Short mmCIF file of C-alpha atoms and ligand atoms in Angstrom, two decimals:
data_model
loop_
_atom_site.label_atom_id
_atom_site.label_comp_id
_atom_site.label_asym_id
_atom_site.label_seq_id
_atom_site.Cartn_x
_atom_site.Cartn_y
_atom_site.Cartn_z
CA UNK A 1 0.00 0.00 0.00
CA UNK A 2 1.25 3.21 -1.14
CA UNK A 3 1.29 6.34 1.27
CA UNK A 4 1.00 9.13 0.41
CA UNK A 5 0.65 13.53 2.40
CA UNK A 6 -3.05 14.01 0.70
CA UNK A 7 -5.35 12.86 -1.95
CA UNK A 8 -7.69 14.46 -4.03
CA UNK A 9 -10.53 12.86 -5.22
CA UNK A 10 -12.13 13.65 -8.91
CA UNK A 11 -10.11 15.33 -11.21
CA UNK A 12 -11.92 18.16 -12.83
CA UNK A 13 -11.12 21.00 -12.84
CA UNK A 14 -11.43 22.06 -8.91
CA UNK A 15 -9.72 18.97 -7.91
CA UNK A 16 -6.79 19.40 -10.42
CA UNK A 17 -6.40 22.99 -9.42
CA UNK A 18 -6.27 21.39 -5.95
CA UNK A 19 -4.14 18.60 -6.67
CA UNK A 20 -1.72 20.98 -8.27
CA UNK A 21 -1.80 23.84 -5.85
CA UNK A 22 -0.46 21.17 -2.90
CA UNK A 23 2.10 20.03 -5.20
CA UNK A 24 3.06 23.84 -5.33
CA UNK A 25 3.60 23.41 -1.60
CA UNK A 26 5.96 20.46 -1.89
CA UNK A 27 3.21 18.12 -0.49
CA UNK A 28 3.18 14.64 -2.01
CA UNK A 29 -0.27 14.11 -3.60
CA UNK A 30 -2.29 11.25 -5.08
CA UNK A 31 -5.21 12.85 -7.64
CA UNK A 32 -7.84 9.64 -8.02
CA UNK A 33 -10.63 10.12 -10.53
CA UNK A 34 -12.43 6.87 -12.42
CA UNK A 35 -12.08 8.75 -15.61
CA UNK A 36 -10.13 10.78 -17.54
CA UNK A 37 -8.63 14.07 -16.20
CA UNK A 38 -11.73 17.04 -16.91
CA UNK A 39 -13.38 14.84 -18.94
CA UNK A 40 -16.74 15.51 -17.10
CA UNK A 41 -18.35 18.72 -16.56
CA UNK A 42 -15.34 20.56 -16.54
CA UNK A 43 -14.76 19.52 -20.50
CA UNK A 44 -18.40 20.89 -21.85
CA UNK A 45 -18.42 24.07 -20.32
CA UNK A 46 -19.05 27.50 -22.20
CA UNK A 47 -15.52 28.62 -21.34
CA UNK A 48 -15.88 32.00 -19.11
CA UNK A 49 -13.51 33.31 -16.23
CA UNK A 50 -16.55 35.65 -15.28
CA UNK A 51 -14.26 36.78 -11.98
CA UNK A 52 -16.84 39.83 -12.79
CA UNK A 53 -19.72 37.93 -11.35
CA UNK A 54 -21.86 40.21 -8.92
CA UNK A 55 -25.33 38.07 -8.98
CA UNK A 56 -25.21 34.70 -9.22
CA UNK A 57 -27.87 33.36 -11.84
CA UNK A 58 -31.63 33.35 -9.72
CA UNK A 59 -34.37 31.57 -9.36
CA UNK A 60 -37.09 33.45 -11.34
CA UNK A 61 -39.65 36.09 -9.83
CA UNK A 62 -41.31 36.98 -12.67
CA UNK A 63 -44.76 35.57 -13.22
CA UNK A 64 -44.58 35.29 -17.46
CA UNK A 65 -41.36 33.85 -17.16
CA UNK A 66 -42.34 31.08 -14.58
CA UNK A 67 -45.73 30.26 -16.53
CA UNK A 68 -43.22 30.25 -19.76
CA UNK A 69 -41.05 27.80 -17.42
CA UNK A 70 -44.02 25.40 -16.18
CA UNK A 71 -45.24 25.48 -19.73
CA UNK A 72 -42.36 24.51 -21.25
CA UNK A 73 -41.94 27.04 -23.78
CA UNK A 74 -38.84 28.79 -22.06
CA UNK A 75 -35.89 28.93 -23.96
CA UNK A 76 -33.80 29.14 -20.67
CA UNK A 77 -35.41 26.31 -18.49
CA UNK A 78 -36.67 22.66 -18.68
CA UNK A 79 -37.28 20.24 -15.79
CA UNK A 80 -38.43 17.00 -15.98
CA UNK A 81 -42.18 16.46 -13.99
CA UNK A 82 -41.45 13.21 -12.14
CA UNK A 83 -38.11 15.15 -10.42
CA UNK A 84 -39.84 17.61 -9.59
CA UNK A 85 -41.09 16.35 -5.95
CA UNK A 86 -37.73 15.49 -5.28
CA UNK A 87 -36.08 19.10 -6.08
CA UNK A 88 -38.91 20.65 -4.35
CA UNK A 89 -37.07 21.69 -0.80
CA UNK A 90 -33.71 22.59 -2.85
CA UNK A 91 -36.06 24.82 -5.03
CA UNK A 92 -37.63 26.47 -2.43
CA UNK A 93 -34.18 27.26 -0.47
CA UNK A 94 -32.88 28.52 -4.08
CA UNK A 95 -35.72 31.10 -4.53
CA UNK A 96 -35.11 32.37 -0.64
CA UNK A 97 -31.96 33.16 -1.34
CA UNK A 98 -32.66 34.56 -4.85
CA UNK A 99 -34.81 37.43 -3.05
CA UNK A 100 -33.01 40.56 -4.07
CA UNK A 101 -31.47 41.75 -0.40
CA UNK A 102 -30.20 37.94 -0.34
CA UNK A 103 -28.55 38.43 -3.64
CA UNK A 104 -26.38 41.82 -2.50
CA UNK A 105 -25.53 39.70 0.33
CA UNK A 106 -24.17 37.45 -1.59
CA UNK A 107 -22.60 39.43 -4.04
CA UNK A 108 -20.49 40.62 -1.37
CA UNK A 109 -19.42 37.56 0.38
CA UNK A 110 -18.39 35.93 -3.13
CA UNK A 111 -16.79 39.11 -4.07
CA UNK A 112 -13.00 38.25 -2.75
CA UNK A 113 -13.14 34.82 -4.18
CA UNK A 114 -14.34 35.80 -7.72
CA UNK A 115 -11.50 38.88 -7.73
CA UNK A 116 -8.72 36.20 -7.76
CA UNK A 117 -10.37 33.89 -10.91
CA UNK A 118 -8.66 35.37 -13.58
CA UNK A 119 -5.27 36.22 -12.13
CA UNK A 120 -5.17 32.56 -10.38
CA UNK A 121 -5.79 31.11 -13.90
CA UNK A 122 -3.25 33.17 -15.31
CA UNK A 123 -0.65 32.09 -12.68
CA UNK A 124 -1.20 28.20 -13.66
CA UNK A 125 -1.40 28.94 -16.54
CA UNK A 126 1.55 30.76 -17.06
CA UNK A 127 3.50 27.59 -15.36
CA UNK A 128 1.22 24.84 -17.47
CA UNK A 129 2.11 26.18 -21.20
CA UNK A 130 -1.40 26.71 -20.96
CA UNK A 131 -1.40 30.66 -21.98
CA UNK A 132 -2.55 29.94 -25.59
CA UNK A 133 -5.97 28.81 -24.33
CA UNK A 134 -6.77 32.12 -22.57
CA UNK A 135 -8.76 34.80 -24.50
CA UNK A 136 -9.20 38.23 -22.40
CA UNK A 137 -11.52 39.64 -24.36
CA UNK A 138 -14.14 40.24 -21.93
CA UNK A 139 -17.86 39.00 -22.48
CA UNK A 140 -20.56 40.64 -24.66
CA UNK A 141 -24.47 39.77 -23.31
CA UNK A 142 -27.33 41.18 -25.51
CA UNK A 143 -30.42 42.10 -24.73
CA UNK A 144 -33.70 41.76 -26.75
CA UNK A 145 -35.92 43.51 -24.40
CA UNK A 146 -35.53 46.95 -23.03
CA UNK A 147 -37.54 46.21 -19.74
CA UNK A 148 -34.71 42.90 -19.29
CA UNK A 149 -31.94 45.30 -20.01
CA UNK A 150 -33.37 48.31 -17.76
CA UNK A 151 -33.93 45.40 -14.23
CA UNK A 152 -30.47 45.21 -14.50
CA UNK A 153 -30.24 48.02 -12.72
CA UNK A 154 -29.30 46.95 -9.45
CA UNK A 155 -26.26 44.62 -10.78
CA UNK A 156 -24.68 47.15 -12.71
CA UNK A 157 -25.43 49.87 -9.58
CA UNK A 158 -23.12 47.01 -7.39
CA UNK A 159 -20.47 46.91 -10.26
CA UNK A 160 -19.65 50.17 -9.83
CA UNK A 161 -19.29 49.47 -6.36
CA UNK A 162 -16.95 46.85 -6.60
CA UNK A 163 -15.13 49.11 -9.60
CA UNK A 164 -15.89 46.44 -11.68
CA UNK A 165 -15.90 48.19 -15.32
CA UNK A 166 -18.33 47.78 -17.66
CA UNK A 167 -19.85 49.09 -21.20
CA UNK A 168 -23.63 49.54 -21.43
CA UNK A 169 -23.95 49.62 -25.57
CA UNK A 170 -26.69 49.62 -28.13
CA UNK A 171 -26.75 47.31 -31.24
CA UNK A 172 -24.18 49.54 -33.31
CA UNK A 173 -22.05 49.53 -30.47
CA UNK A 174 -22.19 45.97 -29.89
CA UNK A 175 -21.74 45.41 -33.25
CA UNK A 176 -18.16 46.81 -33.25
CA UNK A 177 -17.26 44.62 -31.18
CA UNK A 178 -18.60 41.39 -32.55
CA UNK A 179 -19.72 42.23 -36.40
CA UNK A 180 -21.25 39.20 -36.90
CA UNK A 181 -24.04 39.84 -34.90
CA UNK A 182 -27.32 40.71 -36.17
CA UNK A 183 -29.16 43.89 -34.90
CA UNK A 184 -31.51 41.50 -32.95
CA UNK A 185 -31.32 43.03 -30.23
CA UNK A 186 -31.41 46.30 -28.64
CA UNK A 187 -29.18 46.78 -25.83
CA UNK A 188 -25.57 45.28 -24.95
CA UNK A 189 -23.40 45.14 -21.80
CA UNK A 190 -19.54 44.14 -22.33
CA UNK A 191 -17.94 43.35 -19.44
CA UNK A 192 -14.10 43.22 -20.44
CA UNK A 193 -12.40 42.02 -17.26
CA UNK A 194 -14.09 38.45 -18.16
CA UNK A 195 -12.07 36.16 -19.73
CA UNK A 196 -12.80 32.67 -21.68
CA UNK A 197 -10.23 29.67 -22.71
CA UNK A 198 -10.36 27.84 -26.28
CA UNK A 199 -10.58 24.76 -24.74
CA UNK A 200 -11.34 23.98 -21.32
CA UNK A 201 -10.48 20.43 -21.33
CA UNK A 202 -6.83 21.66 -22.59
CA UNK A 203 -7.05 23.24 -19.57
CA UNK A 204 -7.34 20.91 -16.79
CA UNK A 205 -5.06 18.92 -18.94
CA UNK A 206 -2.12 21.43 -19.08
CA UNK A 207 -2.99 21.58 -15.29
CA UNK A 208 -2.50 18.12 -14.63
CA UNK A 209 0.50 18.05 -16.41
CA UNK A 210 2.13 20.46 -14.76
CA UNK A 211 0.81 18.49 -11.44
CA UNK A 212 3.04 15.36 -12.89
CA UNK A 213 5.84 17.32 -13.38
CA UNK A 214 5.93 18.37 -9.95
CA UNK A 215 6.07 14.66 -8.63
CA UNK A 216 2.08 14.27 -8.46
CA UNK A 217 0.66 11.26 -9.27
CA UNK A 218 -2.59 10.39 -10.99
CA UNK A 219 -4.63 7.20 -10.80
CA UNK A 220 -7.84 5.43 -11.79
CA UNK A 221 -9.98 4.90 -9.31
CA UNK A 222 -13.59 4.59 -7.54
CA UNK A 223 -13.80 7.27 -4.23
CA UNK A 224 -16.52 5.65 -3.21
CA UNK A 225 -13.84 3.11 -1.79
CA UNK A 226 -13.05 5.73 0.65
CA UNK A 227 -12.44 4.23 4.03
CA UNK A 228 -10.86 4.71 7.61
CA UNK A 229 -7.49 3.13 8.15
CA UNK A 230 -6.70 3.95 11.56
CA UNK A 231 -5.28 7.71 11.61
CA UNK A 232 -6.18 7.77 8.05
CA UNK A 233 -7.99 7.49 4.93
CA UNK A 234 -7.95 5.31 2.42
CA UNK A 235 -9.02 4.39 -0.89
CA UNK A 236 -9.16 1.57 -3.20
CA UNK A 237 -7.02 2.43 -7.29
CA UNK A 238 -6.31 0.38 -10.07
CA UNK A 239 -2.87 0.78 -8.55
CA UNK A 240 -3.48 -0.80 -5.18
CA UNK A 241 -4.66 0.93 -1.56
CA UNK A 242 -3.45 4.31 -1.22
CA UNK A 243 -4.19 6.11 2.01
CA UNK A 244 -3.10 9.87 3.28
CA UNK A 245 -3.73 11.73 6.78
CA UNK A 246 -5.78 14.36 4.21
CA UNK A 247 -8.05 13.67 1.43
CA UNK A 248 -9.87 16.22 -0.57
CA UNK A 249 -13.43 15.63 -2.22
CA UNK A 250 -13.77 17.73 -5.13
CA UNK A 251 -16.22 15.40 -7.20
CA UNK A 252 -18.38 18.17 -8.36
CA UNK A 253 -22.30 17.02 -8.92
CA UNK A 254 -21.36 13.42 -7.58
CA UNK A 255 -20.13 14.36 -4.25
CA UNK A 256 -23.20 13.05 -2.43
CA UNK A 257 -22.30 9.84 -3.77
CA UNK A 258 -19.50 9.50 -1.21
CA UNK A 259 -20.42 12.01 1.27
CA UNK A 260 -23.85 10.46 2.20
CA UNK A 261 -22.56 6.96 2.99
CA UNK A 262 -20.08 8.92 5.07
CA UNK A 263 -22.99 10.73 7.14
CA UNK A 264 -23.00 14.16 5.53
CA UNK A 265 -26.19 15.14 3.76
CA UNK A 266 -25.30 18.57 1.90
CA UNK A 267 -28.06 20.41 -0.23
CA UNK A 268 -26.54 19.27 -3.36
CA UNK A 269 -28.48 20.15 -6.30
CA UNK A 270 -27.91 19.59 -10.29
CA UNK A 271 -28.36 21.68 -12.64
CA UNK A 272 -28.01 20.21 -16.07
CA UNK A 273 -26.60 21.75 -19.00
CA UNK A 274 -26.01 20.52 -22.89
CA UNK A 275 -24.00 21.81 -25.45
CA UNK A 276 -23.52 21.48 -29.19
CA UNK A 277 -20.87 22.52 -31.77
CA UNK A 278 -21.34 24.77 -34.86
CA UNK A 279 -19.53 25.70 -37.88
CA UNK A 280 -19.85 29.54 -38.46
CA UNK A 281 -20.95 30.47 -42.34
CA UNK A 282 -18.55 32.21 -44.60
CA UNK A 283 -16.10 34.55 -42.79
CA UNK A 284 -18.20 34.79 -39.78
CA UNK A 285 -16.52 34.99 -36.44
CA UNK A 286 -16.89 35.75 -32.33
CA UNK A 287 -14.06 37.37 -30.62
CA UNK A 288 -15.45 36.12 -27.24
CA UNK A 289 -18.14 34.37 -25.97
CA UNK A 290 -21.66 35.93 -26.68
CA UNK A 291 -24.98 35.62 -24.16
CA UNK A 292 -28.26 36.08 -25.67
CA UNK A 293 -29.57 36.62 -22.45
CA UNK A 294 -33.77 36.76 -23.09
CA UNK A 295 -33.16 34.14 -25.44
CA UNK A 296 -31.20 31.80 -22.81
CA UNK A 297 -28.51 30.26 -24.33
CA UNK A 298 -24.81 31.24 -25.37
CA UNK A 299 -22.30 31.02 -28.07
CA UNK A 300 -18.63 31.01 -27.46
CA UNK A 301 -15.72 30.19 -29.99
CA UNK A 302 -13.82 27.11 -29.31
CA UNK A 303 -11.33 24.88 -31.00
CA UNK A 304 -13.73 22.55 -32.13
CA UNK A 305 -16.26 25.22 -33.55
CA UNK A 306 -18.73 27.82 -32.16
CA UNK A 307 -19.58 26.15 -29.15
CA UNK A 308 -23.84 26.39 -27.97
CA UNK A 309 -24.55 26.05 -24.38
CA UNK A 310 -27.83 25.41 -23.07
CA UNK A 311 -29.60 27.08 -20.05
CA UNK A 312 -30.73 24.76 -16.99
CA UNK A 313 -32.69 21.92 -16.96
CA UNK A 314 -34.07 20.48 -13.73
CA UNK A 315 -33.32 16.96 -13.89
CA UNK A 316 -31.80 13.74 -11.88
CA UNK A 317 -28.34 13.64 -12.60
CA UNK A 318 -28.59 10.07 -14.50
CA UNK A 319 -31.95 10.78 -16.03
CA UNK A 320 -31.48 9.71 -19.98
CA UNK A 321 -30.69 13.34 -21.77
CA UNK A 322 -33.45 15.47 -23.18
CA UNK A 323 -32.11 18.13 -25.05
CA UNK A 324 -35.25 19.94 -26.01
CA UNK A 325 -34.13 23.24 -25.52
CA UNK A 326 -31.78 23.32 -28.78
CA UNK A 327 -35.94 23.29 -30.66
CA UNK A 328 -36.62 26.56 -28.75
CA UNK A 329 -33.01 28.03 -28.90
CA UNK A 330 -31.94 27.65 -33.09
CA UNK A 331 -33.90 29.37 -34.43
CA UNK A 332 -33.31 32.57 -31.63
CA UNK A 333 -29.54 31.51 -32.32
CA UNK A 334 -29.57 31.85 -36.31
CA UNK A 335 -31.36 34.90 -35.92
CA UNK A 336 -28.43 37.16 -33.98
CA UNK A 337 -25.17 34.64 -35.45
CA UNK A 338 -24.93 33.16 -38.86
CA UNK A 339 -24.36 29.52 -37.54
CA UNK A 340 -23.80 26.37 -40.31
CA UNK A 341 -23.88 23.09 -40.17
CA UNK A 342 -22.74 20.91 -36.80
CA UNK A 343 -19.29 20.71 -36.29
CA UNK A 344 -19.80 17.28 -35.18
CA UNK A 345 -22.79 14.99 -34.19
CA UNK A 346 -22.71 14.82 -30.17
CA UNK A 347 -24.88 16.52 -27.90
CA UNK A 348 -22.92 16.50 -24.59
CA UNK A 349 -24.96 16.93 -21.15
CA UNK A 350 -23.19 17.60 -17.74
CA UNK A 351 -24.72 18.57 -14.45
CA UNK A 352 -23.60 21.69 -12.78
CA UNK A 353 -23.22 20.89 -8.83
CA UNK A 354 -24.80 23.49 -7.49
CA UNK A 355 -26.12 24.51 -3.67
CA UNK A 356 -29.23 26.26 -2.67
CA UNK A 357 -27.37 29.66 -1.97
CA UNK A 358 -24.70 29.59 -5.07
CA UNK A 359 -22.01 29.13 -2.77
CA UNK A 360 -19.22 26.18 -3.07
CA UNK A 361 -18.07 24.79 0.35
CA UNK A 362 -14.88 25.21 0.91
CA UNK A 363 -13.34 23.46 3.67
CA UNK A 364 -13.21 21.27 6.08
CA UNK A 365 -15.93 18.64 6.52
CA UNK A 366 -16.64 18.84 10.45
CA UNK A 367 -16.67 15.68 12.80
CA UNK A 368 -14.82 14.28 9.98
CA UNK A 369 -10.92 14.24 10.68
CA UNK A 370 -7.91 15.42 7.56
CA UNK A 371 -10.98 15.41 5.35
CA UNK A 372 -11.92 18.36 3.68
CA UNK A 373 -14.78 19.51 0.64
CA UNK A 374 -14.25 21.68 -2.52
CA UNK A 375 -17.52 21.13 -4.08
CA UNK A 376 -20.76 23.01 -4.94
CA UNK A 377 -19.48 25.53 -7.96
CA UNK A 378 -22.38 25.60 -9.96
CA UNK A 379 -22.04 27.56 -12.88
CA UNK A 380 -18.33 29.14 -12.61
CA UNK A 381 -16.37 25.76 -11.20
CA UNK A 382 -13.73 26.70 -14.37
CA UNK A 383 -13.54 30.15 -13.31
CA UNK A 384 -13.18 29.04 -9.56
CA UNK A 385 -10.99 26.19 -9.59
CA UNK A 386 -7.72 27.53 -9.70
CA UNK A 387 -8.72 30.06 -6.99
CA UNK A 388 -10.35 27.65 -5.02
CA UNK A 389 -7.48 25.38 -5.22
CA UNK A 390 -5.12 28.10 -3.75
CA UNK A 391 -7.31 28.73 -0.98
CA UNK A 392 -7.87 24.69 -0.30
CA UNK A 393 -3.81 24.69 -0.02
CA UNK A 394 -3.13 27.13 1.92
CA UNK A 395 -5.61 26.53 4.52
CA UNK A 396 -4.32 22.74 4.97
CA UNK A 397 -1.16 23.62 5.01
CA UNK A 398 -1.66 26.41 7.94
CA UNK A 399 -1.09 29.34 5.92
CA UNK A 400 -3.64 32.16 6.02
CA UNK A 401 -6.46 31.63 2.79
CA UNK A 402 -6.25 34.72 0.80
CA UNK A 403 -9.56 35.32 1.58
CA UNK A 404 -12.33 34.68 4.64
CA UNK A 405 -13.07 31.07 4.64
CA UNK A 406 -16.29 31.51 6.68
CA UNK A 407 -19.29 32.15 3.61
CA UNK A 408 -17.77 28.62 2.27
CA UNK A 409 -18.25 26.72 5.29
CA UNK A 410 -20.29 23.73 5.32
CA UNK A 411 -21.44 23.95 8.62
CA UNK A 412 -23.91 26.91 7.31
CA UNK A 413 -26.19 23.80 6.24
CA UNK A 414 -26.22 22.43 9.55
C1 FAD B 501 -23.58 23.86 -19.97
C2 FAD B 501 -22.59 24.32 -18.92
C3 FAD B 501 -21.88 25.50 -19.12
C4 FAD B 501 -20.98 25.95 -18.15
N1 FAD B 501 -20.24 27.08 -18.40
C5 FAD B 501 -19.31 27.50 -17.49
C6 FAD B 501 -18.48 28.62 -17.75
O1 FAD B 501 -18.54 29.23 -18.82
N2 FAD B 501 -17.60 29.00 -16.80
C7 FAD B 501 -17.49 28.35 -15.61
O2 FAD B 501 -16.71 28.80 -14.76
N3 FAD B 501 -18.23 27.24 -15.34
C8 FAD B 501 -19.14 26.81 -16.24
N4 FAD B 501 -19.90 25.70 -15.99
C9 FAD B 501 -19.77 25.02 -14.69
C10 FAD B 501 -18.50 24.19 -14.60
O3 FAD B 501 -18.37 23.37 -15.74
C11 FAD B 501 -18.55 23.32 -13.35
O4 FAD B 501 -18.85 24.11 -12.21
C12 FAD B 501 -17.21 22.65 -13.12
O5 FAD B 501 -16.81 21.92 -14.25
C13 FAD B 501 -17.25 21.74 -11.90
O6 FAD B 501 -15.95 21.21 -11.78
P1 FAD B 501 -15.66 20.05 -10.77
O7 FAD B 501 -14.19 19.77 -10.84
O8 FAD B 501 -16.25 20.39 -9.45
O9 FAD B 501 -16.52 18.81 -11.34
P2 FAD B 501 -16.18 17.77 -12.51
O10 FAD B 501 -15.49 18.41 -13.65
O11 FAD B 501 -17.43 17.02 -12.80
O12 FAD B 501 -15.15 16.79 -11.82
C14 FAD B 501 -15.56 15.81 -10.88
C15 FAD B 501 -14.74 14.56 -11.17
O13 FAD B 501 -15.08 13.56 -10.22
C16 FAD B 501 -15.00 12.31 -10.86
N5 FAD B 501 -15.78 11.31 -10.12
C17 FAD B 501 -17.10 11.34 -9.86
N6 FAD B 501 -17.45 10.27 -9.12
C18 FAD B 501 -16.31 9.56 -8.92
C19 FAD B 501 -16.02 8.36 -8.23
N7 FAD B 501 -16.97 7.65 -7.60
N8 FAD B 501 -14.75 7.93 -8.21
C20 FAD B 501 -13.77 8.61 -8.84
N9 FAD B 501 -13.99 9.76 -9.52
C21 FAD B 501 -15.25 10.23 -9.56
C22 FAD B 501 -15.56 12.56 -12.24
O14 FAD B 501 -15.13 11.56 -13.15
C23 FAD B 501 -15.02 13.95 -12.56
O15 FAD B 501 -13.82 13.90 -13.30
C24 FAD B 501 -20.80 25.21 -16.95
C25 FAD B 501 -21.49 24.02 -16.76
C26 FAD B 501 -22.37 23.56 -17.74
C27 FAD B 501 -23.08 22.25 -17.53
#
């Protein structure tokens, strides 16, 4: 049996910013996934460093959109009936803390640990020959409807609180900045301090390679084999027992799958997502990744082609995929961007981990000795994992976290 200073378990994105981040520290680190380094969610995202966020995305208030929702006719949103019942509580704690008061709270807790996305990206990547991937060209979301544009009022007020710059633009001015557009809409916002990679699965790769070269070690196996071996923990590889004093969950929307068994019941929610690949027609192009944000869906340009991401979809994680929302979403989508054919025949589907009040937990899982949770990061787990990886590091190994651990505790569910 192999020993080793701390594993990390699931290799995504968070955990291989984790993984790698220890390493850093001269620790001696086994990462343990059961598939291929950030081949899960972490590979079909849309691509964004939004270290701009101020609101996290919100449950809906407004009455057309939620009949829109329960009538399935919303571009943004689909749920499946029979789940429901299940999502129910989660849903209800979700709206709560979508109430507008909740959300400035929130912006302002998250605000320290979103500051650091880009630059920690930039630092590993700098290290990972991973700099080609990263685009700062900011992020361009258009709006169709004036009275959409005009309620976003109180996120752009807080933005210029937390000096965060932005553009407010109307279609010509948009269209300067991405010419391809259509004038289908009417009113713009770039935010340039966002930034997007080419490839987010080159990502986590470069990351993890990087990790090896450092002396970190990466194996094939189930976490669910997780176990107590006297001071320590252990778990089961391809490679034989492995065990460490510390081990570090970070498997994004399958955490529960371990952490239940292990007596720690965490408001773990999914929130699916699909995306597809495009060719662009003729000579057109995007610069950065594009929102259409009435129309709920976004296009970003990545290696393989322009890449279409879906809104939410309320669904058990290992439902069979339903990807009805590309129907409502095409035809919006060939309006604004002259798409082409598929760049490739898969639809891919991942599940967003995501807790009731857009928070990750960070930290240590109490009553539970040397282990310790980096899960829960929802719709930004790219543009946190680097940052969340830093402050996972320094924390175990007794330095100070660069920011306030406390609004990442999971002890606020308790
Ligand atoms: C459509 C869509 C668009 C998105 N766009 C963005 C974006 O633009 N920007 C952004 O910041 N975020 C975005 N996200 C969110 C982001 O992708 C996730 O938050 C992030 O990938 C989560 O990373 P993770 O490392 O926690 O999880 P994962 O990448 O899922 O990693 C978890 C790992 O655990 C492993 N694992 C699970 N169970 C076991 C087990 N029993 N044994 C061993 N290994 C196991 C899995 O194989 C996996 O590799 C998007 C998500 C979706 C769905």
């Amino acid at each position: 049996m192999a020993r080793t200073d701390a594993i990390v378990l699931g290799a995504g994105i968070v955990g291989t910013s984790i993984a790698l981040h220890l390493a850093k520290r001269g620790l001696s680190v086994a990462l343990i996934d059961r598939a291929g380094v950030g081949e899960q969610t972490s590979f079909g995202n849309a691509g964004i460093i939004e270290g701009n966020t101020v609101f996290p995305p919100a449950f809906p208030f407004d009455v057309g959109a939620l009949a829109r929702i329960a009538l399935k006719r919303a571009t943004e949103a689909n749920y499946h009936l029979s789940f429901l019942p299940q999502a129910l509580p989660w849903l209800l704690a979700f709206r709560a803390a979508s109430r507008p008061q909740r959300l400035v709270e929130t912006a302002r807790l998250i605000r320290p640990l979103y500051a650091r996305a880009v630059a920690e990206h930039e630092l590993l990547m700098a290290e990972s020959n991973a700099a080609h991937y990263l685009r700062k060209t900011g992020w361009l979301k258009v709006y169709r409807s004036t009275s959409t544009f005009t309620a976003l009022k109180p996120e752009i007020d807080l933005a210029a609180q937390f000096s965060l710059p932005l553009q407010t633009l109307d279609t010509a001015g948009a269209q300067a900045l991405e010419p391809s557009l259509s004038p289908v809409f009417a009113h713009a916002v770039f935010w340039p301090q966002a930034a997007s990679v080419s490839n987010p699965l080159g990502v986590t790769r470069a990351y993890a390679a990087r990790f090896a070269a450092l002396g970190g070690v990466t194996l094939n196996g189930d976490a669910r084999s997780l176990h107590r071996a006297g001071q320590r923990w252990r778990v089961e590889t391809n490679e034989g027992g492995i065990d460490a004093p510390e081990v570090v969950v970070a498997l994004g929307p399958w955490a529960s799958d371990l952490l239940v068994p292990l007596g720690l019941k965490l408001p773990l929610m999914v929130k699916r997502g699909y995306h597809r690949h495009f060719q662009a027609q003729d000579n057109a192009a995007l610069a950065r990744p594009v929102l259409d944000a009435d129309a709920g869906y976004l296009i970003t340009p990545m290696e393989q082609g322009i890449r279409m991401t879906t809104g939410v979809e309320f669904a058990a994680r290992d439902a069979a995929p339903s990807p009805v929302q590309f129907d409502r979403i095409l035809p919006k989508a060939r309006e604004l961007f002259p798409l082409g054919e598929r760049a490739d025949d898969k639809t891919w589907l991942g599940s967003r981990p995501c807790l009731p009040d857009s928070r990750p937990v960070i930290g240590r899982a109490a009553g539970l000795p040397g282990l310790w949770l980096a899960i829960g990061h929802a719709h930004w787990g790219l543009t946190l994992g680097p940052a969340t990886g830093r402050m996972i590091a320094e924390m175990m190994t007794g330095d100070a976290p660069f920011c306030d651990p406390a609004p990442y505790r999971a002890e606020r569910f308790q």
